[in-house]
């Protein structure tokens, strides 16, 4: 024992001395010492090694040397090439790579390194070649080209390998030089030498990647036999290249079949890393191709049952990905996955939990959550939060087992944990309460009410108060929750008591039947010892306790509790710009007019302006009874939604008369078909009437020497089921128009992609504007897609009005609602939100397009109109995790069933 302790003390002293020696290095002293030692008549390797170590240490620490110091050091080091000490030579190579030499110094270094490359020592050859590629420039390119080519056919495997690695580094700078060596690279690849094949395959693929046919030929040659590539690394890389070409290249069935067969052969009689890579590739290919992955899945299961943690974790990641697309297949491995929940490696345990939550069926939800609850306390906070988020994704997939999930979260909430962990549980419970049924909401509210009894985190308590105040009016017995809030007024600290008073005031405003009781409770708070609590209690008492006939008090109460009906940003900007005038003018009513900032009034006027048009329109997609209810619903302007069509080209009355219609039922916004900088800038507006699609084109000529006349639109790729019933030229209308009609009686809306071309007469004009001649010409346009979203118009709601509109639509007899869950393919939460907004083509409300990229989920609110007539509101919940994929849970409300179906088709 004593000897060990003594040895440890000695080691510690040596380490300390080493650290002190290097931390006390003076650059100027070191440069002077190097000059003396490197220029001695007889080179002393031990002293030179010591000085070089210190110089390299300073270079790695970011120490800057002057140009003069660099030159002195460089020329001193080149003299050391005269000594044959292997350790010293290796340090010389490191020094040359680390020191950024100038052109003159590079020339000298290249000469010294070239001598090593022409010597007999293979180690010197290989290392000199690696250093040479780091410092080479165009001036010495020709000399190094010959040396690399010679090294590639050297008798030493180590030298060949160095030449291949150097070629990989030089390929991006001097591709033409490396491409000349393709023959030698291919010979090394097919040589059967394990040490050369991996780098040769990498280099050959980089050279040939711009030529798909050449890549295909190489891959076909290497997959002709399992023995073609004995190198494990090369075979793994080959499998990755095969997967890449199968996913992105357009191959014939025979070639695809050959590659798939090769991957299946790699699953057996190969090293573990090769078998696993083949299985992983087959699983990823199954997402895009219809292939059998039974053998691949069996191979992954074998890896899962291996004793190595790395293989276990890698297999779990593949199964986790497979669970997104084929949960039934992964559920067969539940027996192998369940024991991994208790694995000592937390990464493996958390990944197993994540995978099981993805594939768990309703029958096993309770059992799985019970298993997780025993193991959860042993995990770190990051893993715990990941599990909590997985439970929320499970709720989105299996909402019928929400009771078990809420009970599991309650157990987690009452256990020990940090503030961040508890906050994630509370947020998850709130999401379930919002997205779930009324029973789920009530269970969540009671769970949170119990939690605040013992909660030690102030901001969580205030957050819960706010949630209860917003959601309890939507429950069957809201009075239950008042007791829990009032208990906090009696027992808690002042900041919590103040938040509880605010929550009581909000509930009193929303629930008229409880208002008198809440006013009594608020009056009891007027004797509180804290000023903030007393002032809030007085404030809310005055707002709630007023006679019903008092309009002024009612308006004040609505102003405080309801969302603002004016543009705050606009008002702030006005006040900043006119503050001097407002201060100088005592009677400033003429300057400041509050009505100019109101948004609600404007929305109401816009709604009333289109009521007559909405009443005159006939709903061709609903029954007479539904139509009557919908007309009654539209008469109510309390939704704050403008039902008018979005702006576009107005359909001229002459065209309407020609087509035998009074007006189109709906018009889209204007789309750009070509760029404004193109020779012809073309815009398109679509009009719909029954089964007719009327497309109007605005053509702007950007060529000054030309004039266009008699422009007509023609269908370049006639589609089956569609007929062109009319074509209107630019001489007959302001906009060239084409009219299509659907022949399919079952097709309610036209959704198709068309290819159009313009035909016109070009008149050539000279500089004075005189016409010199004309000729016929035509111009093909890009494809035009008529999508479901074209029938949906955008409609912005005032900030804070979305939930009011959502609840108002629900109260109408004609209200229809659907809840759907979709799995969508996006890599990040930000991309998913942008994609969903694009899918629906509706206006974003409440600023819900702004995404917190640190969050695991996001709420999205959208508003629009269907066919310019029916309001459509969408509430979306997007959950995302890099392991679980992206899930969209969406609720749609409207006064027309077909409107809801059409909106959901945007996602489908």
mmCIF file of C-alpha atoms in Angstrom, residues 651-887:
data_model
loop_
_atom_site.group_PDB
_atom_site.id
_atom_site.type_symbol
_atom_site.label_atom_id
_atom_site.label_comp_id
_atom_site.label_asym_id
_atom_site.label_seq_id
_atom_site.Cartn_x
_atom_site.Cartn_y
_atom_site.Cartn_z
ATOM 1 C CA UNK A 651 -64.722 38.700 -64.046
ATOM 2 C CA UNK A 652 -66.137 41.121 -66.582
ATOM 3 C CA UNK A 653 -69.898 41.258 -66.966
ATOM 4 C CA UNK A 654 -69.597 40.581 -70.711
ATOM 5 C CA UNK A 655 -67.903 37.249 -69.983
ATOM 6 C CA UNK A 656 -70.534 36.345 -67.376
ATOM 7 C CA UNK A 657 -73.278 37.053 -69.943
ATOM 8 C CA UNK A 658 -71.419 35.017 -72.572
ATOM 9 C CA UNK A 659 -71.194 32.055 -70.176
ATOM 10 C CA UNK A 660 -74.794 32.404 -68.983
ATOM 11 C CA UNK A 661 -73.965 33.145 -65.343
ATOM 12 C CA UNK A 662 -74.654 36.169 -63.137
ATOM 13 C CA UNK A 663 -71.327 36.067 -61.265
ATOM 14 C CA UNK A 664 -68.727 33.493 -60.232
ATOM 15 C CA UNK A 665 -69.313 31.727 -56.947
ATOM 16 C CA UNK A 666 -65.732 32.230 -55.845
ATOM 17 C CA UNK A 667 -62.505 33.807 -57.109
ATOM 18 C CA UNK A 668 -58.943 33.034 -56.072
ATOM 19 C CA UNK A 669 -56.108 35.419 -55.357
ATOM 20 C CA UNK A 670 -53.778 36.309 -58.202
ATOM 21 C CA UNK A 671 -50.856 33.928 -58.816
ATOM 22 C CA UNK A 672 -47.620 34.614 -60.668
ATOM 23 C CA UNK A 673 -47.078 32.030 -63.416
ATOM 24 C CA UNK A 674 -43.813 33.557 -64.619
ATOM 25 C CA UNK A 675 -41.270 35.886 -63.032
ATOM 26 C CA UNK A 676 -41.698 39.678 -63.429
ATOM 27 C CA UNK A 677 -38.246 39.746 -65.050
ATOM 28 C CA UNK A 678 -39.159 37.206 -67.779
ATOM 29 C CA UNK A 679 -39.891 38.316 -71.324
ATOM 30 C CA UNK A 680 -43.597 37.829 -70.648
ATOM 31 C CA UNK A 681 -44.862 38.369 -67.101
ATOM 32 C CA UNK A 682 -48.017 36.253 -66.715
ATOM 33 C CA UNK A 683 -50.463 36.289 -63.785
ATOM 34 C CA UNK A 684 -53.488 34.077 -63.230
ATOM 35 C CA UNK A 685 -56.808 34.380 -61.408
ATOM 36 C CA UNK A 686 -59.285 31.497 -61.212
ATOM 37 C CA UNK A 687 -63.078 31.816 -60.988
ATOM 38 C CA UNK A 688 -65.399 28.954 -60.058
ATOM 39 C CA UNK A 689 -69.055 28.415 -60.949
ATOM 40 C CA UNK A 690 -70.672 24.990 -60.507
ATOM 41 C CA UNK A 691 -68.345 22.679 -62.463
ATOM 42 C CA UNK A 692 -66.880 25.458 -64.590
ATOM 43 C CA UNK A 693 -63.325 26.658 -64.092
ATOM 44 C CA UNK A 694 -62.715 30.111 -65.610
ATOM 45 C CA UNK A 695 -59.037 31.024 -65.831
ATOM 46 C CA UNK A 696 -58.017 34.589 -66.671
ATOM 47 C CA UNK A 697 -54.445 35.500 -67.615
ATOM 48 C CA UNK A 698 -52.853 38.917 -67.333
ATOM 49 C CA UNK A 699 -49.969 39.088 -69.838
ATOM 50 C CA UNK A 700 -47.399 41.878 -69.541
ATOM 51 C CA UNK A 701 -44.893 42.233 -72.375
ATOM 52 C CA UNK A 702 -41.353 43.131 -71.183
ATOM 53 C CA UNK A 703 -39.776 43.321 -74.672
ATOM 54 C CA UNK A 704 -39.742 46.959 -75.794
ATOM 55 C CA UNK A 705 -39.316 46.127 -79.522
ATOM 56 C CA UNK A 706 -42.492 44.012 -79.564
ATOM 57 C CA UNK A 707 -46.229 44.532 -79.195
ATOM 58 C CA UNK A 708 -48.632 41.664 -78.625
ATOM 59 C CA UNK A 709 -52.161 41.337 -79.921
ATOM 60 C CA UNK A 710 -54.872 38.697 -80.231
ATOM 61 C CA UNK A 711 -53.564 36.695 -77.232
ATOM 62 C CA UNK A 712 -55.391 33.394 -76.645
ATOM 63 C CA UNK A 713 -54.873 30.621 -74.079
ATOM 64 C CA UNK A 714 -54.730 26.956 -75.123
ATOM 65 C CA UNK A 715 -54.569 23.736 -73.133
ATOM 66 C CA UNK A 716 -51.253 22.110 -74.024
ATOM 67 C CA UNK A 717 -51.915 18.741 -72.350
ATOM 68 C CA UNK A 718 -55.664 17.944 -72.621
ATOM 69 C CA UNK A 719 -56.822 15.993 -69.576
ATOM 70 C CA UNK A 720 -59.356 13.172 -69.681
ATOM 71 C CA UNK A 721 -62.614 14.296 -68.069
ATOM 72 C CA UNK A 722 -62.128 17.997 -68.873
ATOM 73 C CA UNK A 723 -63.391 19.912 -71.895
ATOM 74 C CA UNK A 724 -62.506 23.409 -73.117
ATOM 75 C CA UNK A 725 -65.897 25.081 -73.595
ATOM 76 C CA UNK A 726 -64.733 28.594 -74.516
ATOM 77 C CA UNK A 727 -61.647 30.679 -75.322
ATOM 78 C CA UNK A 728 -61.713 34.474 -75.113
ATOM 79 C CA UNK A 729 -58.881 36.465 -76.690
ATOM 80 C CA UNK A 730 -57.316 39.706 -75.502
ATOM 81 C CA UNK A 731 -59.227 41.524 -78.279
ATOM 82 C CA UNK A 732 -62.569 40.520 -76.688
ATOM 83 C CA UNK A 733 -61.627 40.991 -73.036
ATOM 84 C CA UNK A 734 -59.011 42.788 -70.975
ATOM 85 C CA UNK A 735 -57.605 39.410 -69.932
ATOM 86 C CA UNK A 736 -57.265 36.328 -72.199
ATOM 87 C CA UNK A 737 -59.563 33.675 -70.748
ATOM 88 C CA UNK A 738 -60.079 29.923 -71.069
ATOM 89 C CA UNK A 739 -63.119 28.093 -69.666
ATOM 90 C CA UNK A 740 -62.913 24.413 -68.672
ATOM 91 C CA UNK A 741 -65.691 22.135 -67.443
ATOM 92 C CA UNK A 742 -65.519 18.809 -65.614
ATOM 93 C CA UNK A 743 -67.357 15.901 -67.256
ATOM 94 C CA UNK A 744 -67.277 13.762 -64.103
ATOM 95 C CA UNK A 745 -70.651 14.095 -62.307
ATOM 96 C CA UNK A 746 -69.158 12.850 -59.009
ATOM 97 C CA UNK A 747 -66.433 15.532 -58.967
ATOM 98 C CA UNK A 748 -67.583 18.433 -56.814
ATOM 99 C CA UNK A 749 -64.432 20.518 -57.237
ATOM 100 C CA UNK A 750 -61.861 20.670 -59.998
ATOM 101 C CA UNK A 751 -58.417 19.724 -58.664
ATOM 102 C CA UNK A 752 -55.899 19.086 -61.400
ATOM 103 C CA UNK A 753 -52.594 20.201 -62.915
ATOM 104 C CA UNK A 754 -52.801 21.799 -66.370
ATOM 105 C CA UNK A 755 -50.192 22.907 -68.895
ATOM 106 C CA UNK A 756 -51.123 26.000 -70.913
ATOM 107 C CA UNK A 757 -49.543 27.910 -73.763
ATOM 108 C CA UNK A 758 -50.204 31.384 -75.105
ATOM 109 C CA UNK A 759 -50.708 32.037 -78.823
ATOM 110 C CA UNK A 760 -50.444 35.605 -80.086
ATOM 111 C CA UNK A 761 -49.369 37.900 -82.861
ATOM 112 C CA UNK A 762 -46.049 39.713 -82.365
ATOM 113 C CA UNK A 763 -45.766 43.180 -83.953
ATOM 114 C CA UNK A 764 -42.187 44.441 -84.342
ATOM 115 C CA UNK A 765 -41.714 48.112 -83.472
ATOM 116 C CA UNK A 766 -38.749 50.385 -84.263
ATOM 117 C CA UNK A 767 -37.256 53.068 -81.972
ATOM 118 C CA UNK A 768 -39.810 55.659 -83.165
ATOM 119 C CA UNK A 769 -42.748 53.374 -82.445
ATOM 120 C CA UNK A 770 -43.456 52.534 -86.085
ATOM 121 C CA UNK A 771 -44.703 49.030 -86.816
ATOM 122 C CA UNK A 772 -42.350 47.122 -89.125
ATOM 123 C CA UNK A 773 -44.111 43.749 -89.485
ATOM 124 C CA UNK A 774 -45.797 40.945 -87.555
ATOM 125 C CA UNK A 775 -45.684 37.160 -87.158
ATOM 126 C CA UNK A 776 -47.456 34.406 -85.199
ATOM 127 C CA UNK A 777 -45.773 33.027 -82.076
ATOM 128 C CA UNK A 778 -46.556 30.961 -79.000
ATOM 129 C CA UNK A 779 -45.204 30.795 -75.450
ATOM 130 C CA UNK A 780 -45.399 27.747 -73.141
ATOM 131 C CA UNK A 781 -46.215 28.404 -69.491
ATOM 132 C CA UNK A 782 -45.200 26.473 -66.410
ATOM 133 C CA UNK A 783 -47.644 23.929 -65.032
ATOM 134 C CA UNK A 784 -50.652 25.396 -63.217
ATOM 135 C CA UNK A 785 -52.016 23.379 -60.291
ATOM 136 C CA UNK A 786 -55.600 23.853 -59.112
ATOM 137 C CA UNK A 787 -55.457 22.535 -55.543
ATOM 138 C CA UNK A 788 -57.965 22.160 -52.713
ATOM 139 C CA UNK A 789 -56.424 25.185 -50.991
ATOM 140 C CA UNK A 790 -57.496 27.380 -53.926
ATOM 141 C CA UNK A 791 -61.100 27.031 -52.734
ATOM 142 C CA UNK A 792 -60.139 28.332 -49.319
ATOM 143 C CA UNK A 793 -59.702 32.070 -48.860
ATOM 144 C CA UNK A 794 -57.545 33.708 -46.206
ATOM 145 C CA UNK A 795 -59.268 35.698 -43.485
ATOM 146 C CA UNK A 796 -57.398 37.522 -40.743
ATOM 147 C CA UNK A 797 -59.017 37.871 -37.316
ATOM 148 C CA UNK A 798 -58.229 40.600 -34.838
ATOM 149 C CA UNK A 799 -55.648 39.624 -32.261
ATOM 150 C CA UNK A 800 -57.338 37.720 -29.431
ATOM 151 C CA UNK A 801 -60.566 37.038 -31.363
ATOM 152 C CA UNK A 802 -59.864 33.480 -32.505
ATOM 153 C CA UNK A 803 -61.196 31.691 -29.399
ATOM 154 C CA UNK A 804 -64.301 33.888 -29.376
ATOM 155 C CA UNK A 805 -65.025 32.951 -32.993
ATOM 156 C CA UNK A 806 -64.273 29.276 -32.223
ATOM 157 C CA UNK A 807 -66.823 29.198 -29.403
ATOM 158 C CA UNK A 808 -69.424 31.257 -31.313
ATOM 159 C CA UNK A 809 -69.415 28.861 -34.273
ATOM 160 C CA UNK A 810 -69.919 25.934 -31.892
ATOM 161 C CA UNK A 811 -73.082 27.535 -30.508
ATOM 162 C CA UNK A 812 -74.699 27.580 -33.959
ATOM 163 C CA UNK A 813 -76.990 24.704 -34.931
ATOM 164 C CA UNK A 814 -75.308 24.343 -38.338
ATOM 165 C CA UNK A 815 -71.856 23.878 -36.768
ATOM 166 C CA UNK A 816 -69.913 20.843 -37.912
ATOM 167 C CA UNK A 817 -66.639 19.706 -36.361
ATOM 168 C CA UNK A 818 -64.034 17.017 -37.039
ATOM 169 C CA UNK A 819 -60.897 15.936 -35.189
ATOM 170 C CA UNK A 820 -58.169 14.111 -37.077
ATOM 171 C CA UNK A 821 -54.592 13.004 -36.371
ATOM 172 C CA UNK A 822 -51.964 12.885 -39.117
ATOM 173 C CA UNK A 823 -48.338 11.846 -39.251
ATOM 174 C CA UNK A 824 -46.431 14.349 -41.384
ATOM 175 C CA UNK A 825 -42.833 14.311 -42.611
ATOM 176 C CA UNK A 826 -40.817 17.287 -41.392
ATOM 177 C CA UNK A 827 -37.352 17.507 -39.876
ATOM 178 C CA UNK A 828 -37.908 20.407 -37.453
ATOM 179 C CA UNK A 829 -40.822 21.975 -35.610
ATOM 180 C CA UNK A 830 -40.311 25.262 -37.494
ATOM 181 C CA UNK A 831 -40.513 23.481 -40.870
ATOM 182 C CA UNK A 832 -43.607 21.569 -39.737
ATOM 183 C CA UNK A 833 -45.471 24.749 -38.728
ATOM 184 C CA UNK A 834 -44.587 26.469 -42.020
ATOM 185 C CA UNK A 835 -45.613 23.355 -43.958
ATOM 186 C CA UNK A 836 -49.000 23.023 -42.248
ATOM 187 C CA UNK A 837 -49.748 26.714 -42.870
ATOM 188 C CA UNK A 838 -48.880 26.179 -46.519
ATOM 189 C CA UNK A 839 -51.054 23.037 -46.681
ATOM 190 C CA UNK A 840 -54.177 24.855 -45.510
ATOM 191 C CA UNK A 841 -53.565 28.173 -47.279
ATOM 192 C CA UNK A 842 -55.364 30.056 -44.490
ATOM 193 C CA UNK A 843 -54.553 33.114 -42.373
ATOM 194 C CA UNK A 844 -52.545 32.672 -39.195
ATOM 195 C CA UNK A 845 -54.207 33.949 -36.010
ATOM 196 C CA UNK A 846 -52.824 34.957 -32.600
ATOM 197 C CA UNK A 847 -49.289 35.115 -34.024
ATOM 198 C CA UNK A 848 -49.164 31.318 -33.895
ATOM 199 C CA UNK A 849 -46.717 31.140 -36.816
ATOM 200 C CA UNK A 850 -43.915 32.166 -34.432
ATOM 201 C CA UNK A 851 -42.216 29.007 -33.197
ATOM 202 C CA UNK A 852 -40.186 28.459 -30.063
ATOM 203 C CA UNK A 853 -37.564 26.080 -31.446
ATOM 204 C CA UNK A 854 -36.711 24.833 -27.953
ATOM 205 C CA UNK A 855 -40.278 23.578 -27.437
ATOM 206 C CA UNK A 856 -41.344 20.044 -28.319
ATOM 207 C CA UNK A 857 -44.834 21.064 -29.535
ATOM 208 C CA UNK A 858 -46.689 24.059 -30.945
ATOM 209 C CA UNK A 859 -50.290 25.291 -31.117
ATOM 210 C CA UNK A 860 -51.471 26.705 -34.449
ATOM 211 C CA UNK A 861 -54.638 28.764 -35.104
ATOM 212 C CA UNK A 862 -55.891 29.374 -38.644
ATOM 213 C CA UNK A 863 -58.938 31.135 -40.080
ATOM 214 C CA UNK A 864 -60.369 31.292 -43.570
ATOM 215 C CA UNK A 865 -63.469 31.045 -45.723
ATOM 216 C CA UNK A 866 -64.631 28.187 -47.892
ATOM 217 C CA UNK A 867 -65.878 29.205 -51.338
ATOM 218 C CA UNK A 868 -65.942 32.791 -50.102
ATOM 219 C CA UNK A 869 -69.033 32.012 -48.052
ATOM 220 C CA UNK A 870 -68.507 29.736 -45.035
ATOM 221 C CA UNK A 871 -66.139 30.542 -42.140
ATOM 222 C CA UNK A 872 -63.621 27.792 -41.387
ATOM 223 C CA UNK A 873 -61.513 27.721 -38.227
ATOM 224 C CA UNK A 874 -58.628 25.313 -37.587
ATOM 225 C CA UNK A 875 -56.884 24.473 -34.310
ATOM 226 C CA UNK A 876 -53.753 22.411 -34.730
ATOM 227 C CA UNK A 877 -51.375 20.798 -32.259
ATOM 228 C CA UNK A 878 -48.011 19.838 -33.760
ATOM 229 C CA UNK A 879 -45.780 17.529 -31.752
ATOM 230 C CA UNK A 880 -42.242 16.958 -32.942
ATOM 231 C CA UNK A 881 -39.183 15.043 -31.841
ATOM 232 C CA UNK A 882 -36.193 13.951 -33.914
ATOM 233 C CA UNK A 883 -36.772 10.387 -32.701
ATOM 234 C CA UNK A 884 -40.551 10.181 -32.881
ATOM 235 C CA UNK A 885 -41.288 12.110 -36.064
ATOM 236 C CA UNK A 886 -43.957 14.736 -36.493
ATOM 237 C CA UNK A 887 -47.626 14.339 -35.469
#
